[in-house]
Short mmCIF file of C-alpha atoms in Angstrom, two decimals:
data_model
loop_
_atom_site.label_atom_id
_atom_site.label_comp_id
_atom_site.label_asym_id
_atom_site.label_seq_id
_atom_site.Cartn_x
_atom_site.Cartn_y
_atom_site.Cartn_z
CA UNK A 306 13.69 -15.63 15.15
CA UNK A 307 16.82 -13.60 14.34
CA UNK A 308 17.56 -12.18 17.79
CA UNK A 309 16.86 -8.52 16.97
CA UNK A 310 13.90 -6.20 16.59
CA UNK A 311 12.87 -5.61 12.98
CA UNK A 312 10.42 -3.24 11.32
CA UNK A 313 8.29 -4.91 8.65
CA UNK A 314 7.24 -2.78 5.67
CA UNK A 315 4.53 -4.22 3.43
CA UNK A 316 3.78 -3.48 -0.20
CA UNK A 317 0.37 -2.19 0.83
CA UNK A 318 -2.48 -2.57 3.26
CA UNK A 319 -5.52 -4.78 2.72
CA UNK A 320 -8.90 -4.52 4.43
CA UNK A 321 -9.76 -6.98 7.16
CA UNK A 322 -10.98 -10.19 5.52
CA UNK A 323 -9.13 -9.64 2.24
CA UNK A 324 -6.70 -12.41 1.25
CA UNK A 325 -3.20 -12.07 -0.16
CA UNK A 326 -1.31 -14.65 -2.20
CA UNK A 327 1.40 -12.28 -3.42
CA UNK A 328 1.99 -9.82 -0.58
CA UNK A 329 5.56 -8.53 -0.39
CA UNK A 330 7.37 -7.09 2.64
CA UNK A 331 10.90 -6.03 3.47
CA UNK A 332 12.96 -5.51 6.61
CA UNK A 333 16.57 -4.67 7.47
CA UNK A 334 18.55 -7.20 9.47
CA UNK A 335 22.04 -8.29 10.49
CA UNK A 336 21.04 -11.93 9.89
CA UNK A 337 23.89 -13.88 8.26
CA UNK A 338 22.21 -17.28 7.98
CA UNK A 339 20.60 -18.62 4.82
CA UNK A 340 17.24 -17.36 3.60
CA UNK A 341 16.01 -20.95 3.32
CA UNK A 342 16.75 -21.55 7.00
CA UNK A 343 14.96 -18.34 7.99
CA UNK A 344 11.89 -19.16 5.92
CA UNK A 345 11.64 -22.64 7.46
CA UNK A 346 12.02 -21.24 10.98
CA UNK A 347 9.43 -18.49 10.49
CA UNK A 348 6.86 -20.83 8.95
CA UNK A 349 7.30 -23.21 11.87
CA UNK A 350 5.84 -20.63 14.27
CA UNK A 351 3.33 -18.78 12.08
CA UNK A 352 -0.40 -19.57 12.43
CA UNK A 353 -1.69 -22.06 9.89
CA UNK A 354 -3.52 -19.45 7.82
CA UNK A 355 -0.29 -17.54 7.07
CA UNK A 356 2.80 -18.76 5.21
CA UNK A 357 5.99 -17.15 3.92
CA UNK A 358 6.42 -18.45 0.37
CA UNK A 359 9.91 -17.09 -0.23
CA UNK A 360 12.65 -15.01 1.40
CA UNK A 361 15.48 -13.37 -0.52
CA UNK A 362 18.04 -10.59 -0.35
CA UNK A 363 16.63 -7.33 -1.71
CA UNK A 364 18.67 -5.24 -4.17
CA UNK A 365 20.01 -1.83 -3.08
CA UNK A 366 17.32 0.83 -2.89
CA UNK A 367 14.45 -1.66 -2.66
CA UNK A 368 11.30 -0.62 -0.79
CA UNK A 369 8.36 -3.01 -0.66
CA UNK A 370 5.80 -0.21 -0.97
CA UNK A 371 7.41 2.68 -2.83
CA UNK A 372 9.34 0.58 -5.36
CA UNK A 373 6.25 -1.30 -6.54
CA UNK A 374 5.14 -0.40 -10.06
CA UNK A 375 2.18 -2.74 -10.42
CA UNK A 376 -0.35 -4.44 -8.15
CA UNK A 377 -2.79 -7.14 -9.20
CA UNK A 378 -6.05 -8.09 -7.50
CA UNK A 379 -8.71 -10.68 -8.23
CA UNK A 380 -12.29 -10.63 -7.00
CA UNK A 381 -14.12 -13.94 -7.30
CA UNK A 382 -17.92 -14.26 -7.56
CA UNK A 383 -19.95 -17.48 -7.37
CA UNK A 384 -23.05 -16.70 -9.46
CA UNK A 385 -25.48 -19.57 -8.92
CA UNK A 386 -28.79 -20.14 -7.13
CA UNK A 387 -27.12 -22.54 -4.68
CA UNK A 388 -24.10 -21.51 -2.63
CA UNK A 389 -20.77 -23.34 -2.90
CA UNK A 390 -19.65 -24.24 0.65
CA UNK A 391 -16.10 -25.01 -0.57
CA UNK A 392 -15.73 -21.45 -1.86
CA UNK A 393 -17.48 -19.63 0.98
CA UNK A 394 -14.25 -18.04 2.32
CA UNK A 395 -12.79 -17.01 -1.05
CA UNK A 396 -15.77 -16.08 -3.26
CA UNK A 397 -18.84 -13.88 -2.88
CA UNK A 398 -22.08 -15.77 -3.51
CA UNK A 399 -24.51 -13.94 -5.82
CA UNK A 400 -27.67 -16.08 -6.09
CA UNK A 401 -28.94 -14.58 -9.36
CA UNK A 402 -27.71 -14.42 -12.97
CA UNK A 403 -25.05 -11.87 -13.91
CA UNK A 404 -24.49 -10.66 -17.47
CA UNK A 405 -20.72 -11.01 -17.84
CA UNK A 406 -20.72 -9.18 -21.19
CA UNK A 407 -22.42 -6.13 -19.69
CA UNK A 408 -20.00 -6.19 -16.78
CA UNK A 409 -17.06 -6.38 -19.21
CA UNK A 410 -18.41 -3.42 -21.19
CA UNK A 411 -18.69 -1.37 -17.99
CA UNK A 412 -15.21 -2.46 -16.87
CA UNK A 413 -13.68 -1.24 -20.14
CA UNK A 414 -15.00 2.26 -19.44
CA UNK A 415 -13.21 2.40 -16.07
CA UNK A 416 -9.69 1.65 -17.29
CA UNK A 417 -7.31 4.59 -17.47
CA UNK A 418 -5.43 7.26 -15.56
CA UNK A 419 -8.13 9.23 -13.78
CA UNK A 420 -9.65 10.45 -10.52
CA UNK A 421 -11.19 7.44 -8.75
CA UNK A 422 -12.46 9.44 -5.78
CA UNK A 423 -16.03 8.24 -6.44
CA UNK A 424 -14.91 4.64 -5.87
CA UNK A 425 -12.52 4.99 -2.94
CA UNK A 426 -10.54 7.29 -0.72
CA UNK A 427 -6.90 8.01 -0.13
CA UNK A 428 -5.19 6.81 3.02
CA UNK A 429 -4.03 9.70 5.25
CA UNK A 430 -1.91 11.75 5.13
CA UNK A 431 -2.34 11.71 1.34
CA UNK A 432 -5.52 13.16 -0.18
CA UNK A 433 -4.73 12.40 -3.83
CA UNK A 434 -7.35 10.17 -5.47
CA UNK A 435 -5.86 9.94 -8.96
CA UNK A 436 -4.68 6.44 -9.86
CA UNK A 437 -3.73 4.47 -12.99
CA UNK A 438 -5.83 1.40 -13.75
CA UNK A 439 -4.11 -0.51 -16.55
CA UNK A 440 -6.47 -3.45 -16.85
CA UNK A 441 -9.91 -4.46 -15.61
CA UNK A 442 -11.35 -7.63 -17.11
CA UNK A 443 -14.26 -9.91 -16.33
CA UNK A 444 -13.46 -13.60 -16.81
CA UNK A 445 -16.38 -16.08 -16.59
CA UNK A 446 -15.74 -19.75 -15.93
CA UNK A 447 -19.07 -21.49 -15.55
CA UNK A 448 -20.76 -20.29 -12.37
CA UNK A 449 -17.48 -18.75 -11.15
CA UNK A 450 -16.66 -15.27 -12.36
CA UNK A 451 -13.36 -13.44 -11.80
CA UNK A 452 -12.89 -9.68 -11.92
CA UNK A 453 -9.19 -8.95 -12.38
CA UNK A 454 -7.52 -5.61 -11.68
CA UNK A 455 -4.04 -4.40 -12.70
CA UNK A 456 -2.84 -0.95 -11.65
CA UNK A 457 -0.01 1.01 -10.12
CA UNK A 458 -1.88 1.56 -6.84
CA UNK A 459 -5.42 1.56 -5.47
CA UNK A 460 -7.49 3.72 -3.15
CA UNK A 461 -9.01 2.28 -0.02
CA UNK A 462 -12.12 0.24 -0.97
CA UNK A 463 -11.64 1.09 -4.67
CA UNK A 464 -11.57 -2.51 -5.85
CA UNK A 465 -14.53 -3.63 -3.74
CA UNK A 466 -16.68 -0.64 -4.71
CA UNK A 467 -15.84 -1.19 -8.36
CA UNK A 468 -16.98 -4.81 -8.04
CA UNK A 469 -20.21 -3.68 -6.36
CA UNK A 470 -20.92 -1.34 -9.27
CA UNK A 471 -20.14 -4.07 -11.83
CA UNK A 472 -22.46 -6.51 -10.03
CA UNK A 473 -25.32 -4.01 -10.30
CA UNK A 474 -24.59 -3.66 -14.03
CA UNK A 475 -24.51 -7.45 -14.36
CA UNK A 476 -27.91 -7.70 -12.69
CA UNK A 477 -29.35 -5.21 -15.19
CA UNK A 478 -29.93 -2.54 -12.57
CA UNK A 479 -27.81 -0.06 -14.55
CA UNK A 480 -26.46 0.07 -18.12
CA UNK A 481 -22.67 -0.14 -18.61
CA UNK A 482 -22.58 3.60 -19.40
CA UNK A 483 -23.54 4.44 -15.80
CA UNK A 484 -19.89 4.16 -14.79
CA UNK A 485 -19.22 7.41 -16.68
CA UNK A 486 -21.69 9.24 -14.42
CA UNK A 487 -20.27 7.61 -11.30
CA UNK A 488 -16.66 8.50 -12.09
CA UNK A 489 -17.64 12.07 -13.01
CA UNK A 490 -19.64 12.47 -9.81
CA UNK A 491 -22.71 13.62 -11.72
CA UNK A 492 -25.94 14.38 -9.91
CA UNK A 493 -28.18 11.33 -9.67
CA UNK A 494 -25.37 8.85 -10.28
CA UNK A 495 -25.63 5.71 -8.12
CA UNK A 496 -23.33 5.25 -5.17
CA UNK A 497 -21.13 2.20 -5.67
CA UNK A 498 -21.60 -0.21 -2.77
CA UNK A 499 -18.73 -2.18 -1.31
CA UNK A 500 -18.58 -5.90 -2.15
CA UNK A 501 -17.63 -8.18 0.79
CA UNK A 502 -13.96 -8.51 1.63
CA UNK A 503 -13.65 -12.30 1.44
CA UNK A 504 -13.94 -12.47 -2.37
CA UNK A 505 -10.84 -10.33 -2.87
CA UNK A 506 -7.21 -11.45 -3.05
CA UNK A 507 -3.98 -9.56 -3.74
CA UNK A 508 -2.38 -11.89 -6.25
CA UNK A 509 0.86 -10.16 -7.23
CA UNK A 510 3.10 -7.12 -6.69
CA UNK A 511 5.66 -6.30 -9.38
CA UNK A 512 8.88 -4.30 -9.23
CA UNK A 513 11.33 -2.73 -11.72
CA UNK A 514 14.87 -3.87 -12.46
CA UNK A 515 17.74 -3.40 -9.98
CA UNK A 516 19.05 -0.38 -11.92
CA UNK A 517 15.63 1.26 -11.85
CA UNK A 518 15.30 0.49 -8.15
CA UNK A 519 18.56 2.30 -7.45
CA UNK A 520 17.37 5.32 -9.43
CA UNK A 521 14.06 5.34 -7.54
CA UNK A 522 15.93 5.19 -4.23
CA UNK A 523 18.05 8.23 -5.16
CA UNK A 524 14.95 10.18 -6.24
CA UNK A 525 13.23 9.33 -2.95
CA UNK A 526 16.19 10.48 -0.86
CA UNK A 527 16.38 13.75 -2.81
CA UNK A 528 12.66 14.34 -2.40
CA UNK A 529 12.79 13.64 1.34
CA UNK A 530 15.68 16.10 1.62
CA UNK A 531 13.69 18.80 -0.14
CA UNK A 532 10.65 18.23 2.09
CA UNK A 533 12.73 18.42 5.26
#
């Protein structure tokens, strides 16, 4: 569209089948036209299941992945005996009752800055499995139930395995306290299964102010210099 090769950098990867409403990406370009014109041109050729909601000029030092300070996900569950065909691509159908209060109690025990290696794995070349989960809430709305995550970053499959564990708690298979055993990797603790991808959506990625972005960029350059 702009007559030059560009390298797209996303805020993060998502598993196949996971949706994204608030994905962010950046690229460097010599484009001098308006962002509105570029957005209209790109959307004209994208497949119908993808759309660019906005394009803007990034501040100095911005990096879609490394500058992000918060990521938000939502997992949607349809908990009813009969499936909802209108939600089949965006919600996981659970055909039995789920105790939202028990799920919320278990979710509260997961929040914090800790090792989440029992619920996911790092993406190579990194092996670090410590992450900060700021918020994990269970929001019922009739037969629809949302599990909402807020954190600085997530391990691969961490959100989906967490949902699988919460569903088992909601079914009464395990008490809310079982999450302590799972996170600690204790002998006999259940293995959290991975909920299907289609119920999950990346809703938002948040960034610091322009001044903080500039500071982060300087720190990153200094670190890369030390490593080289």
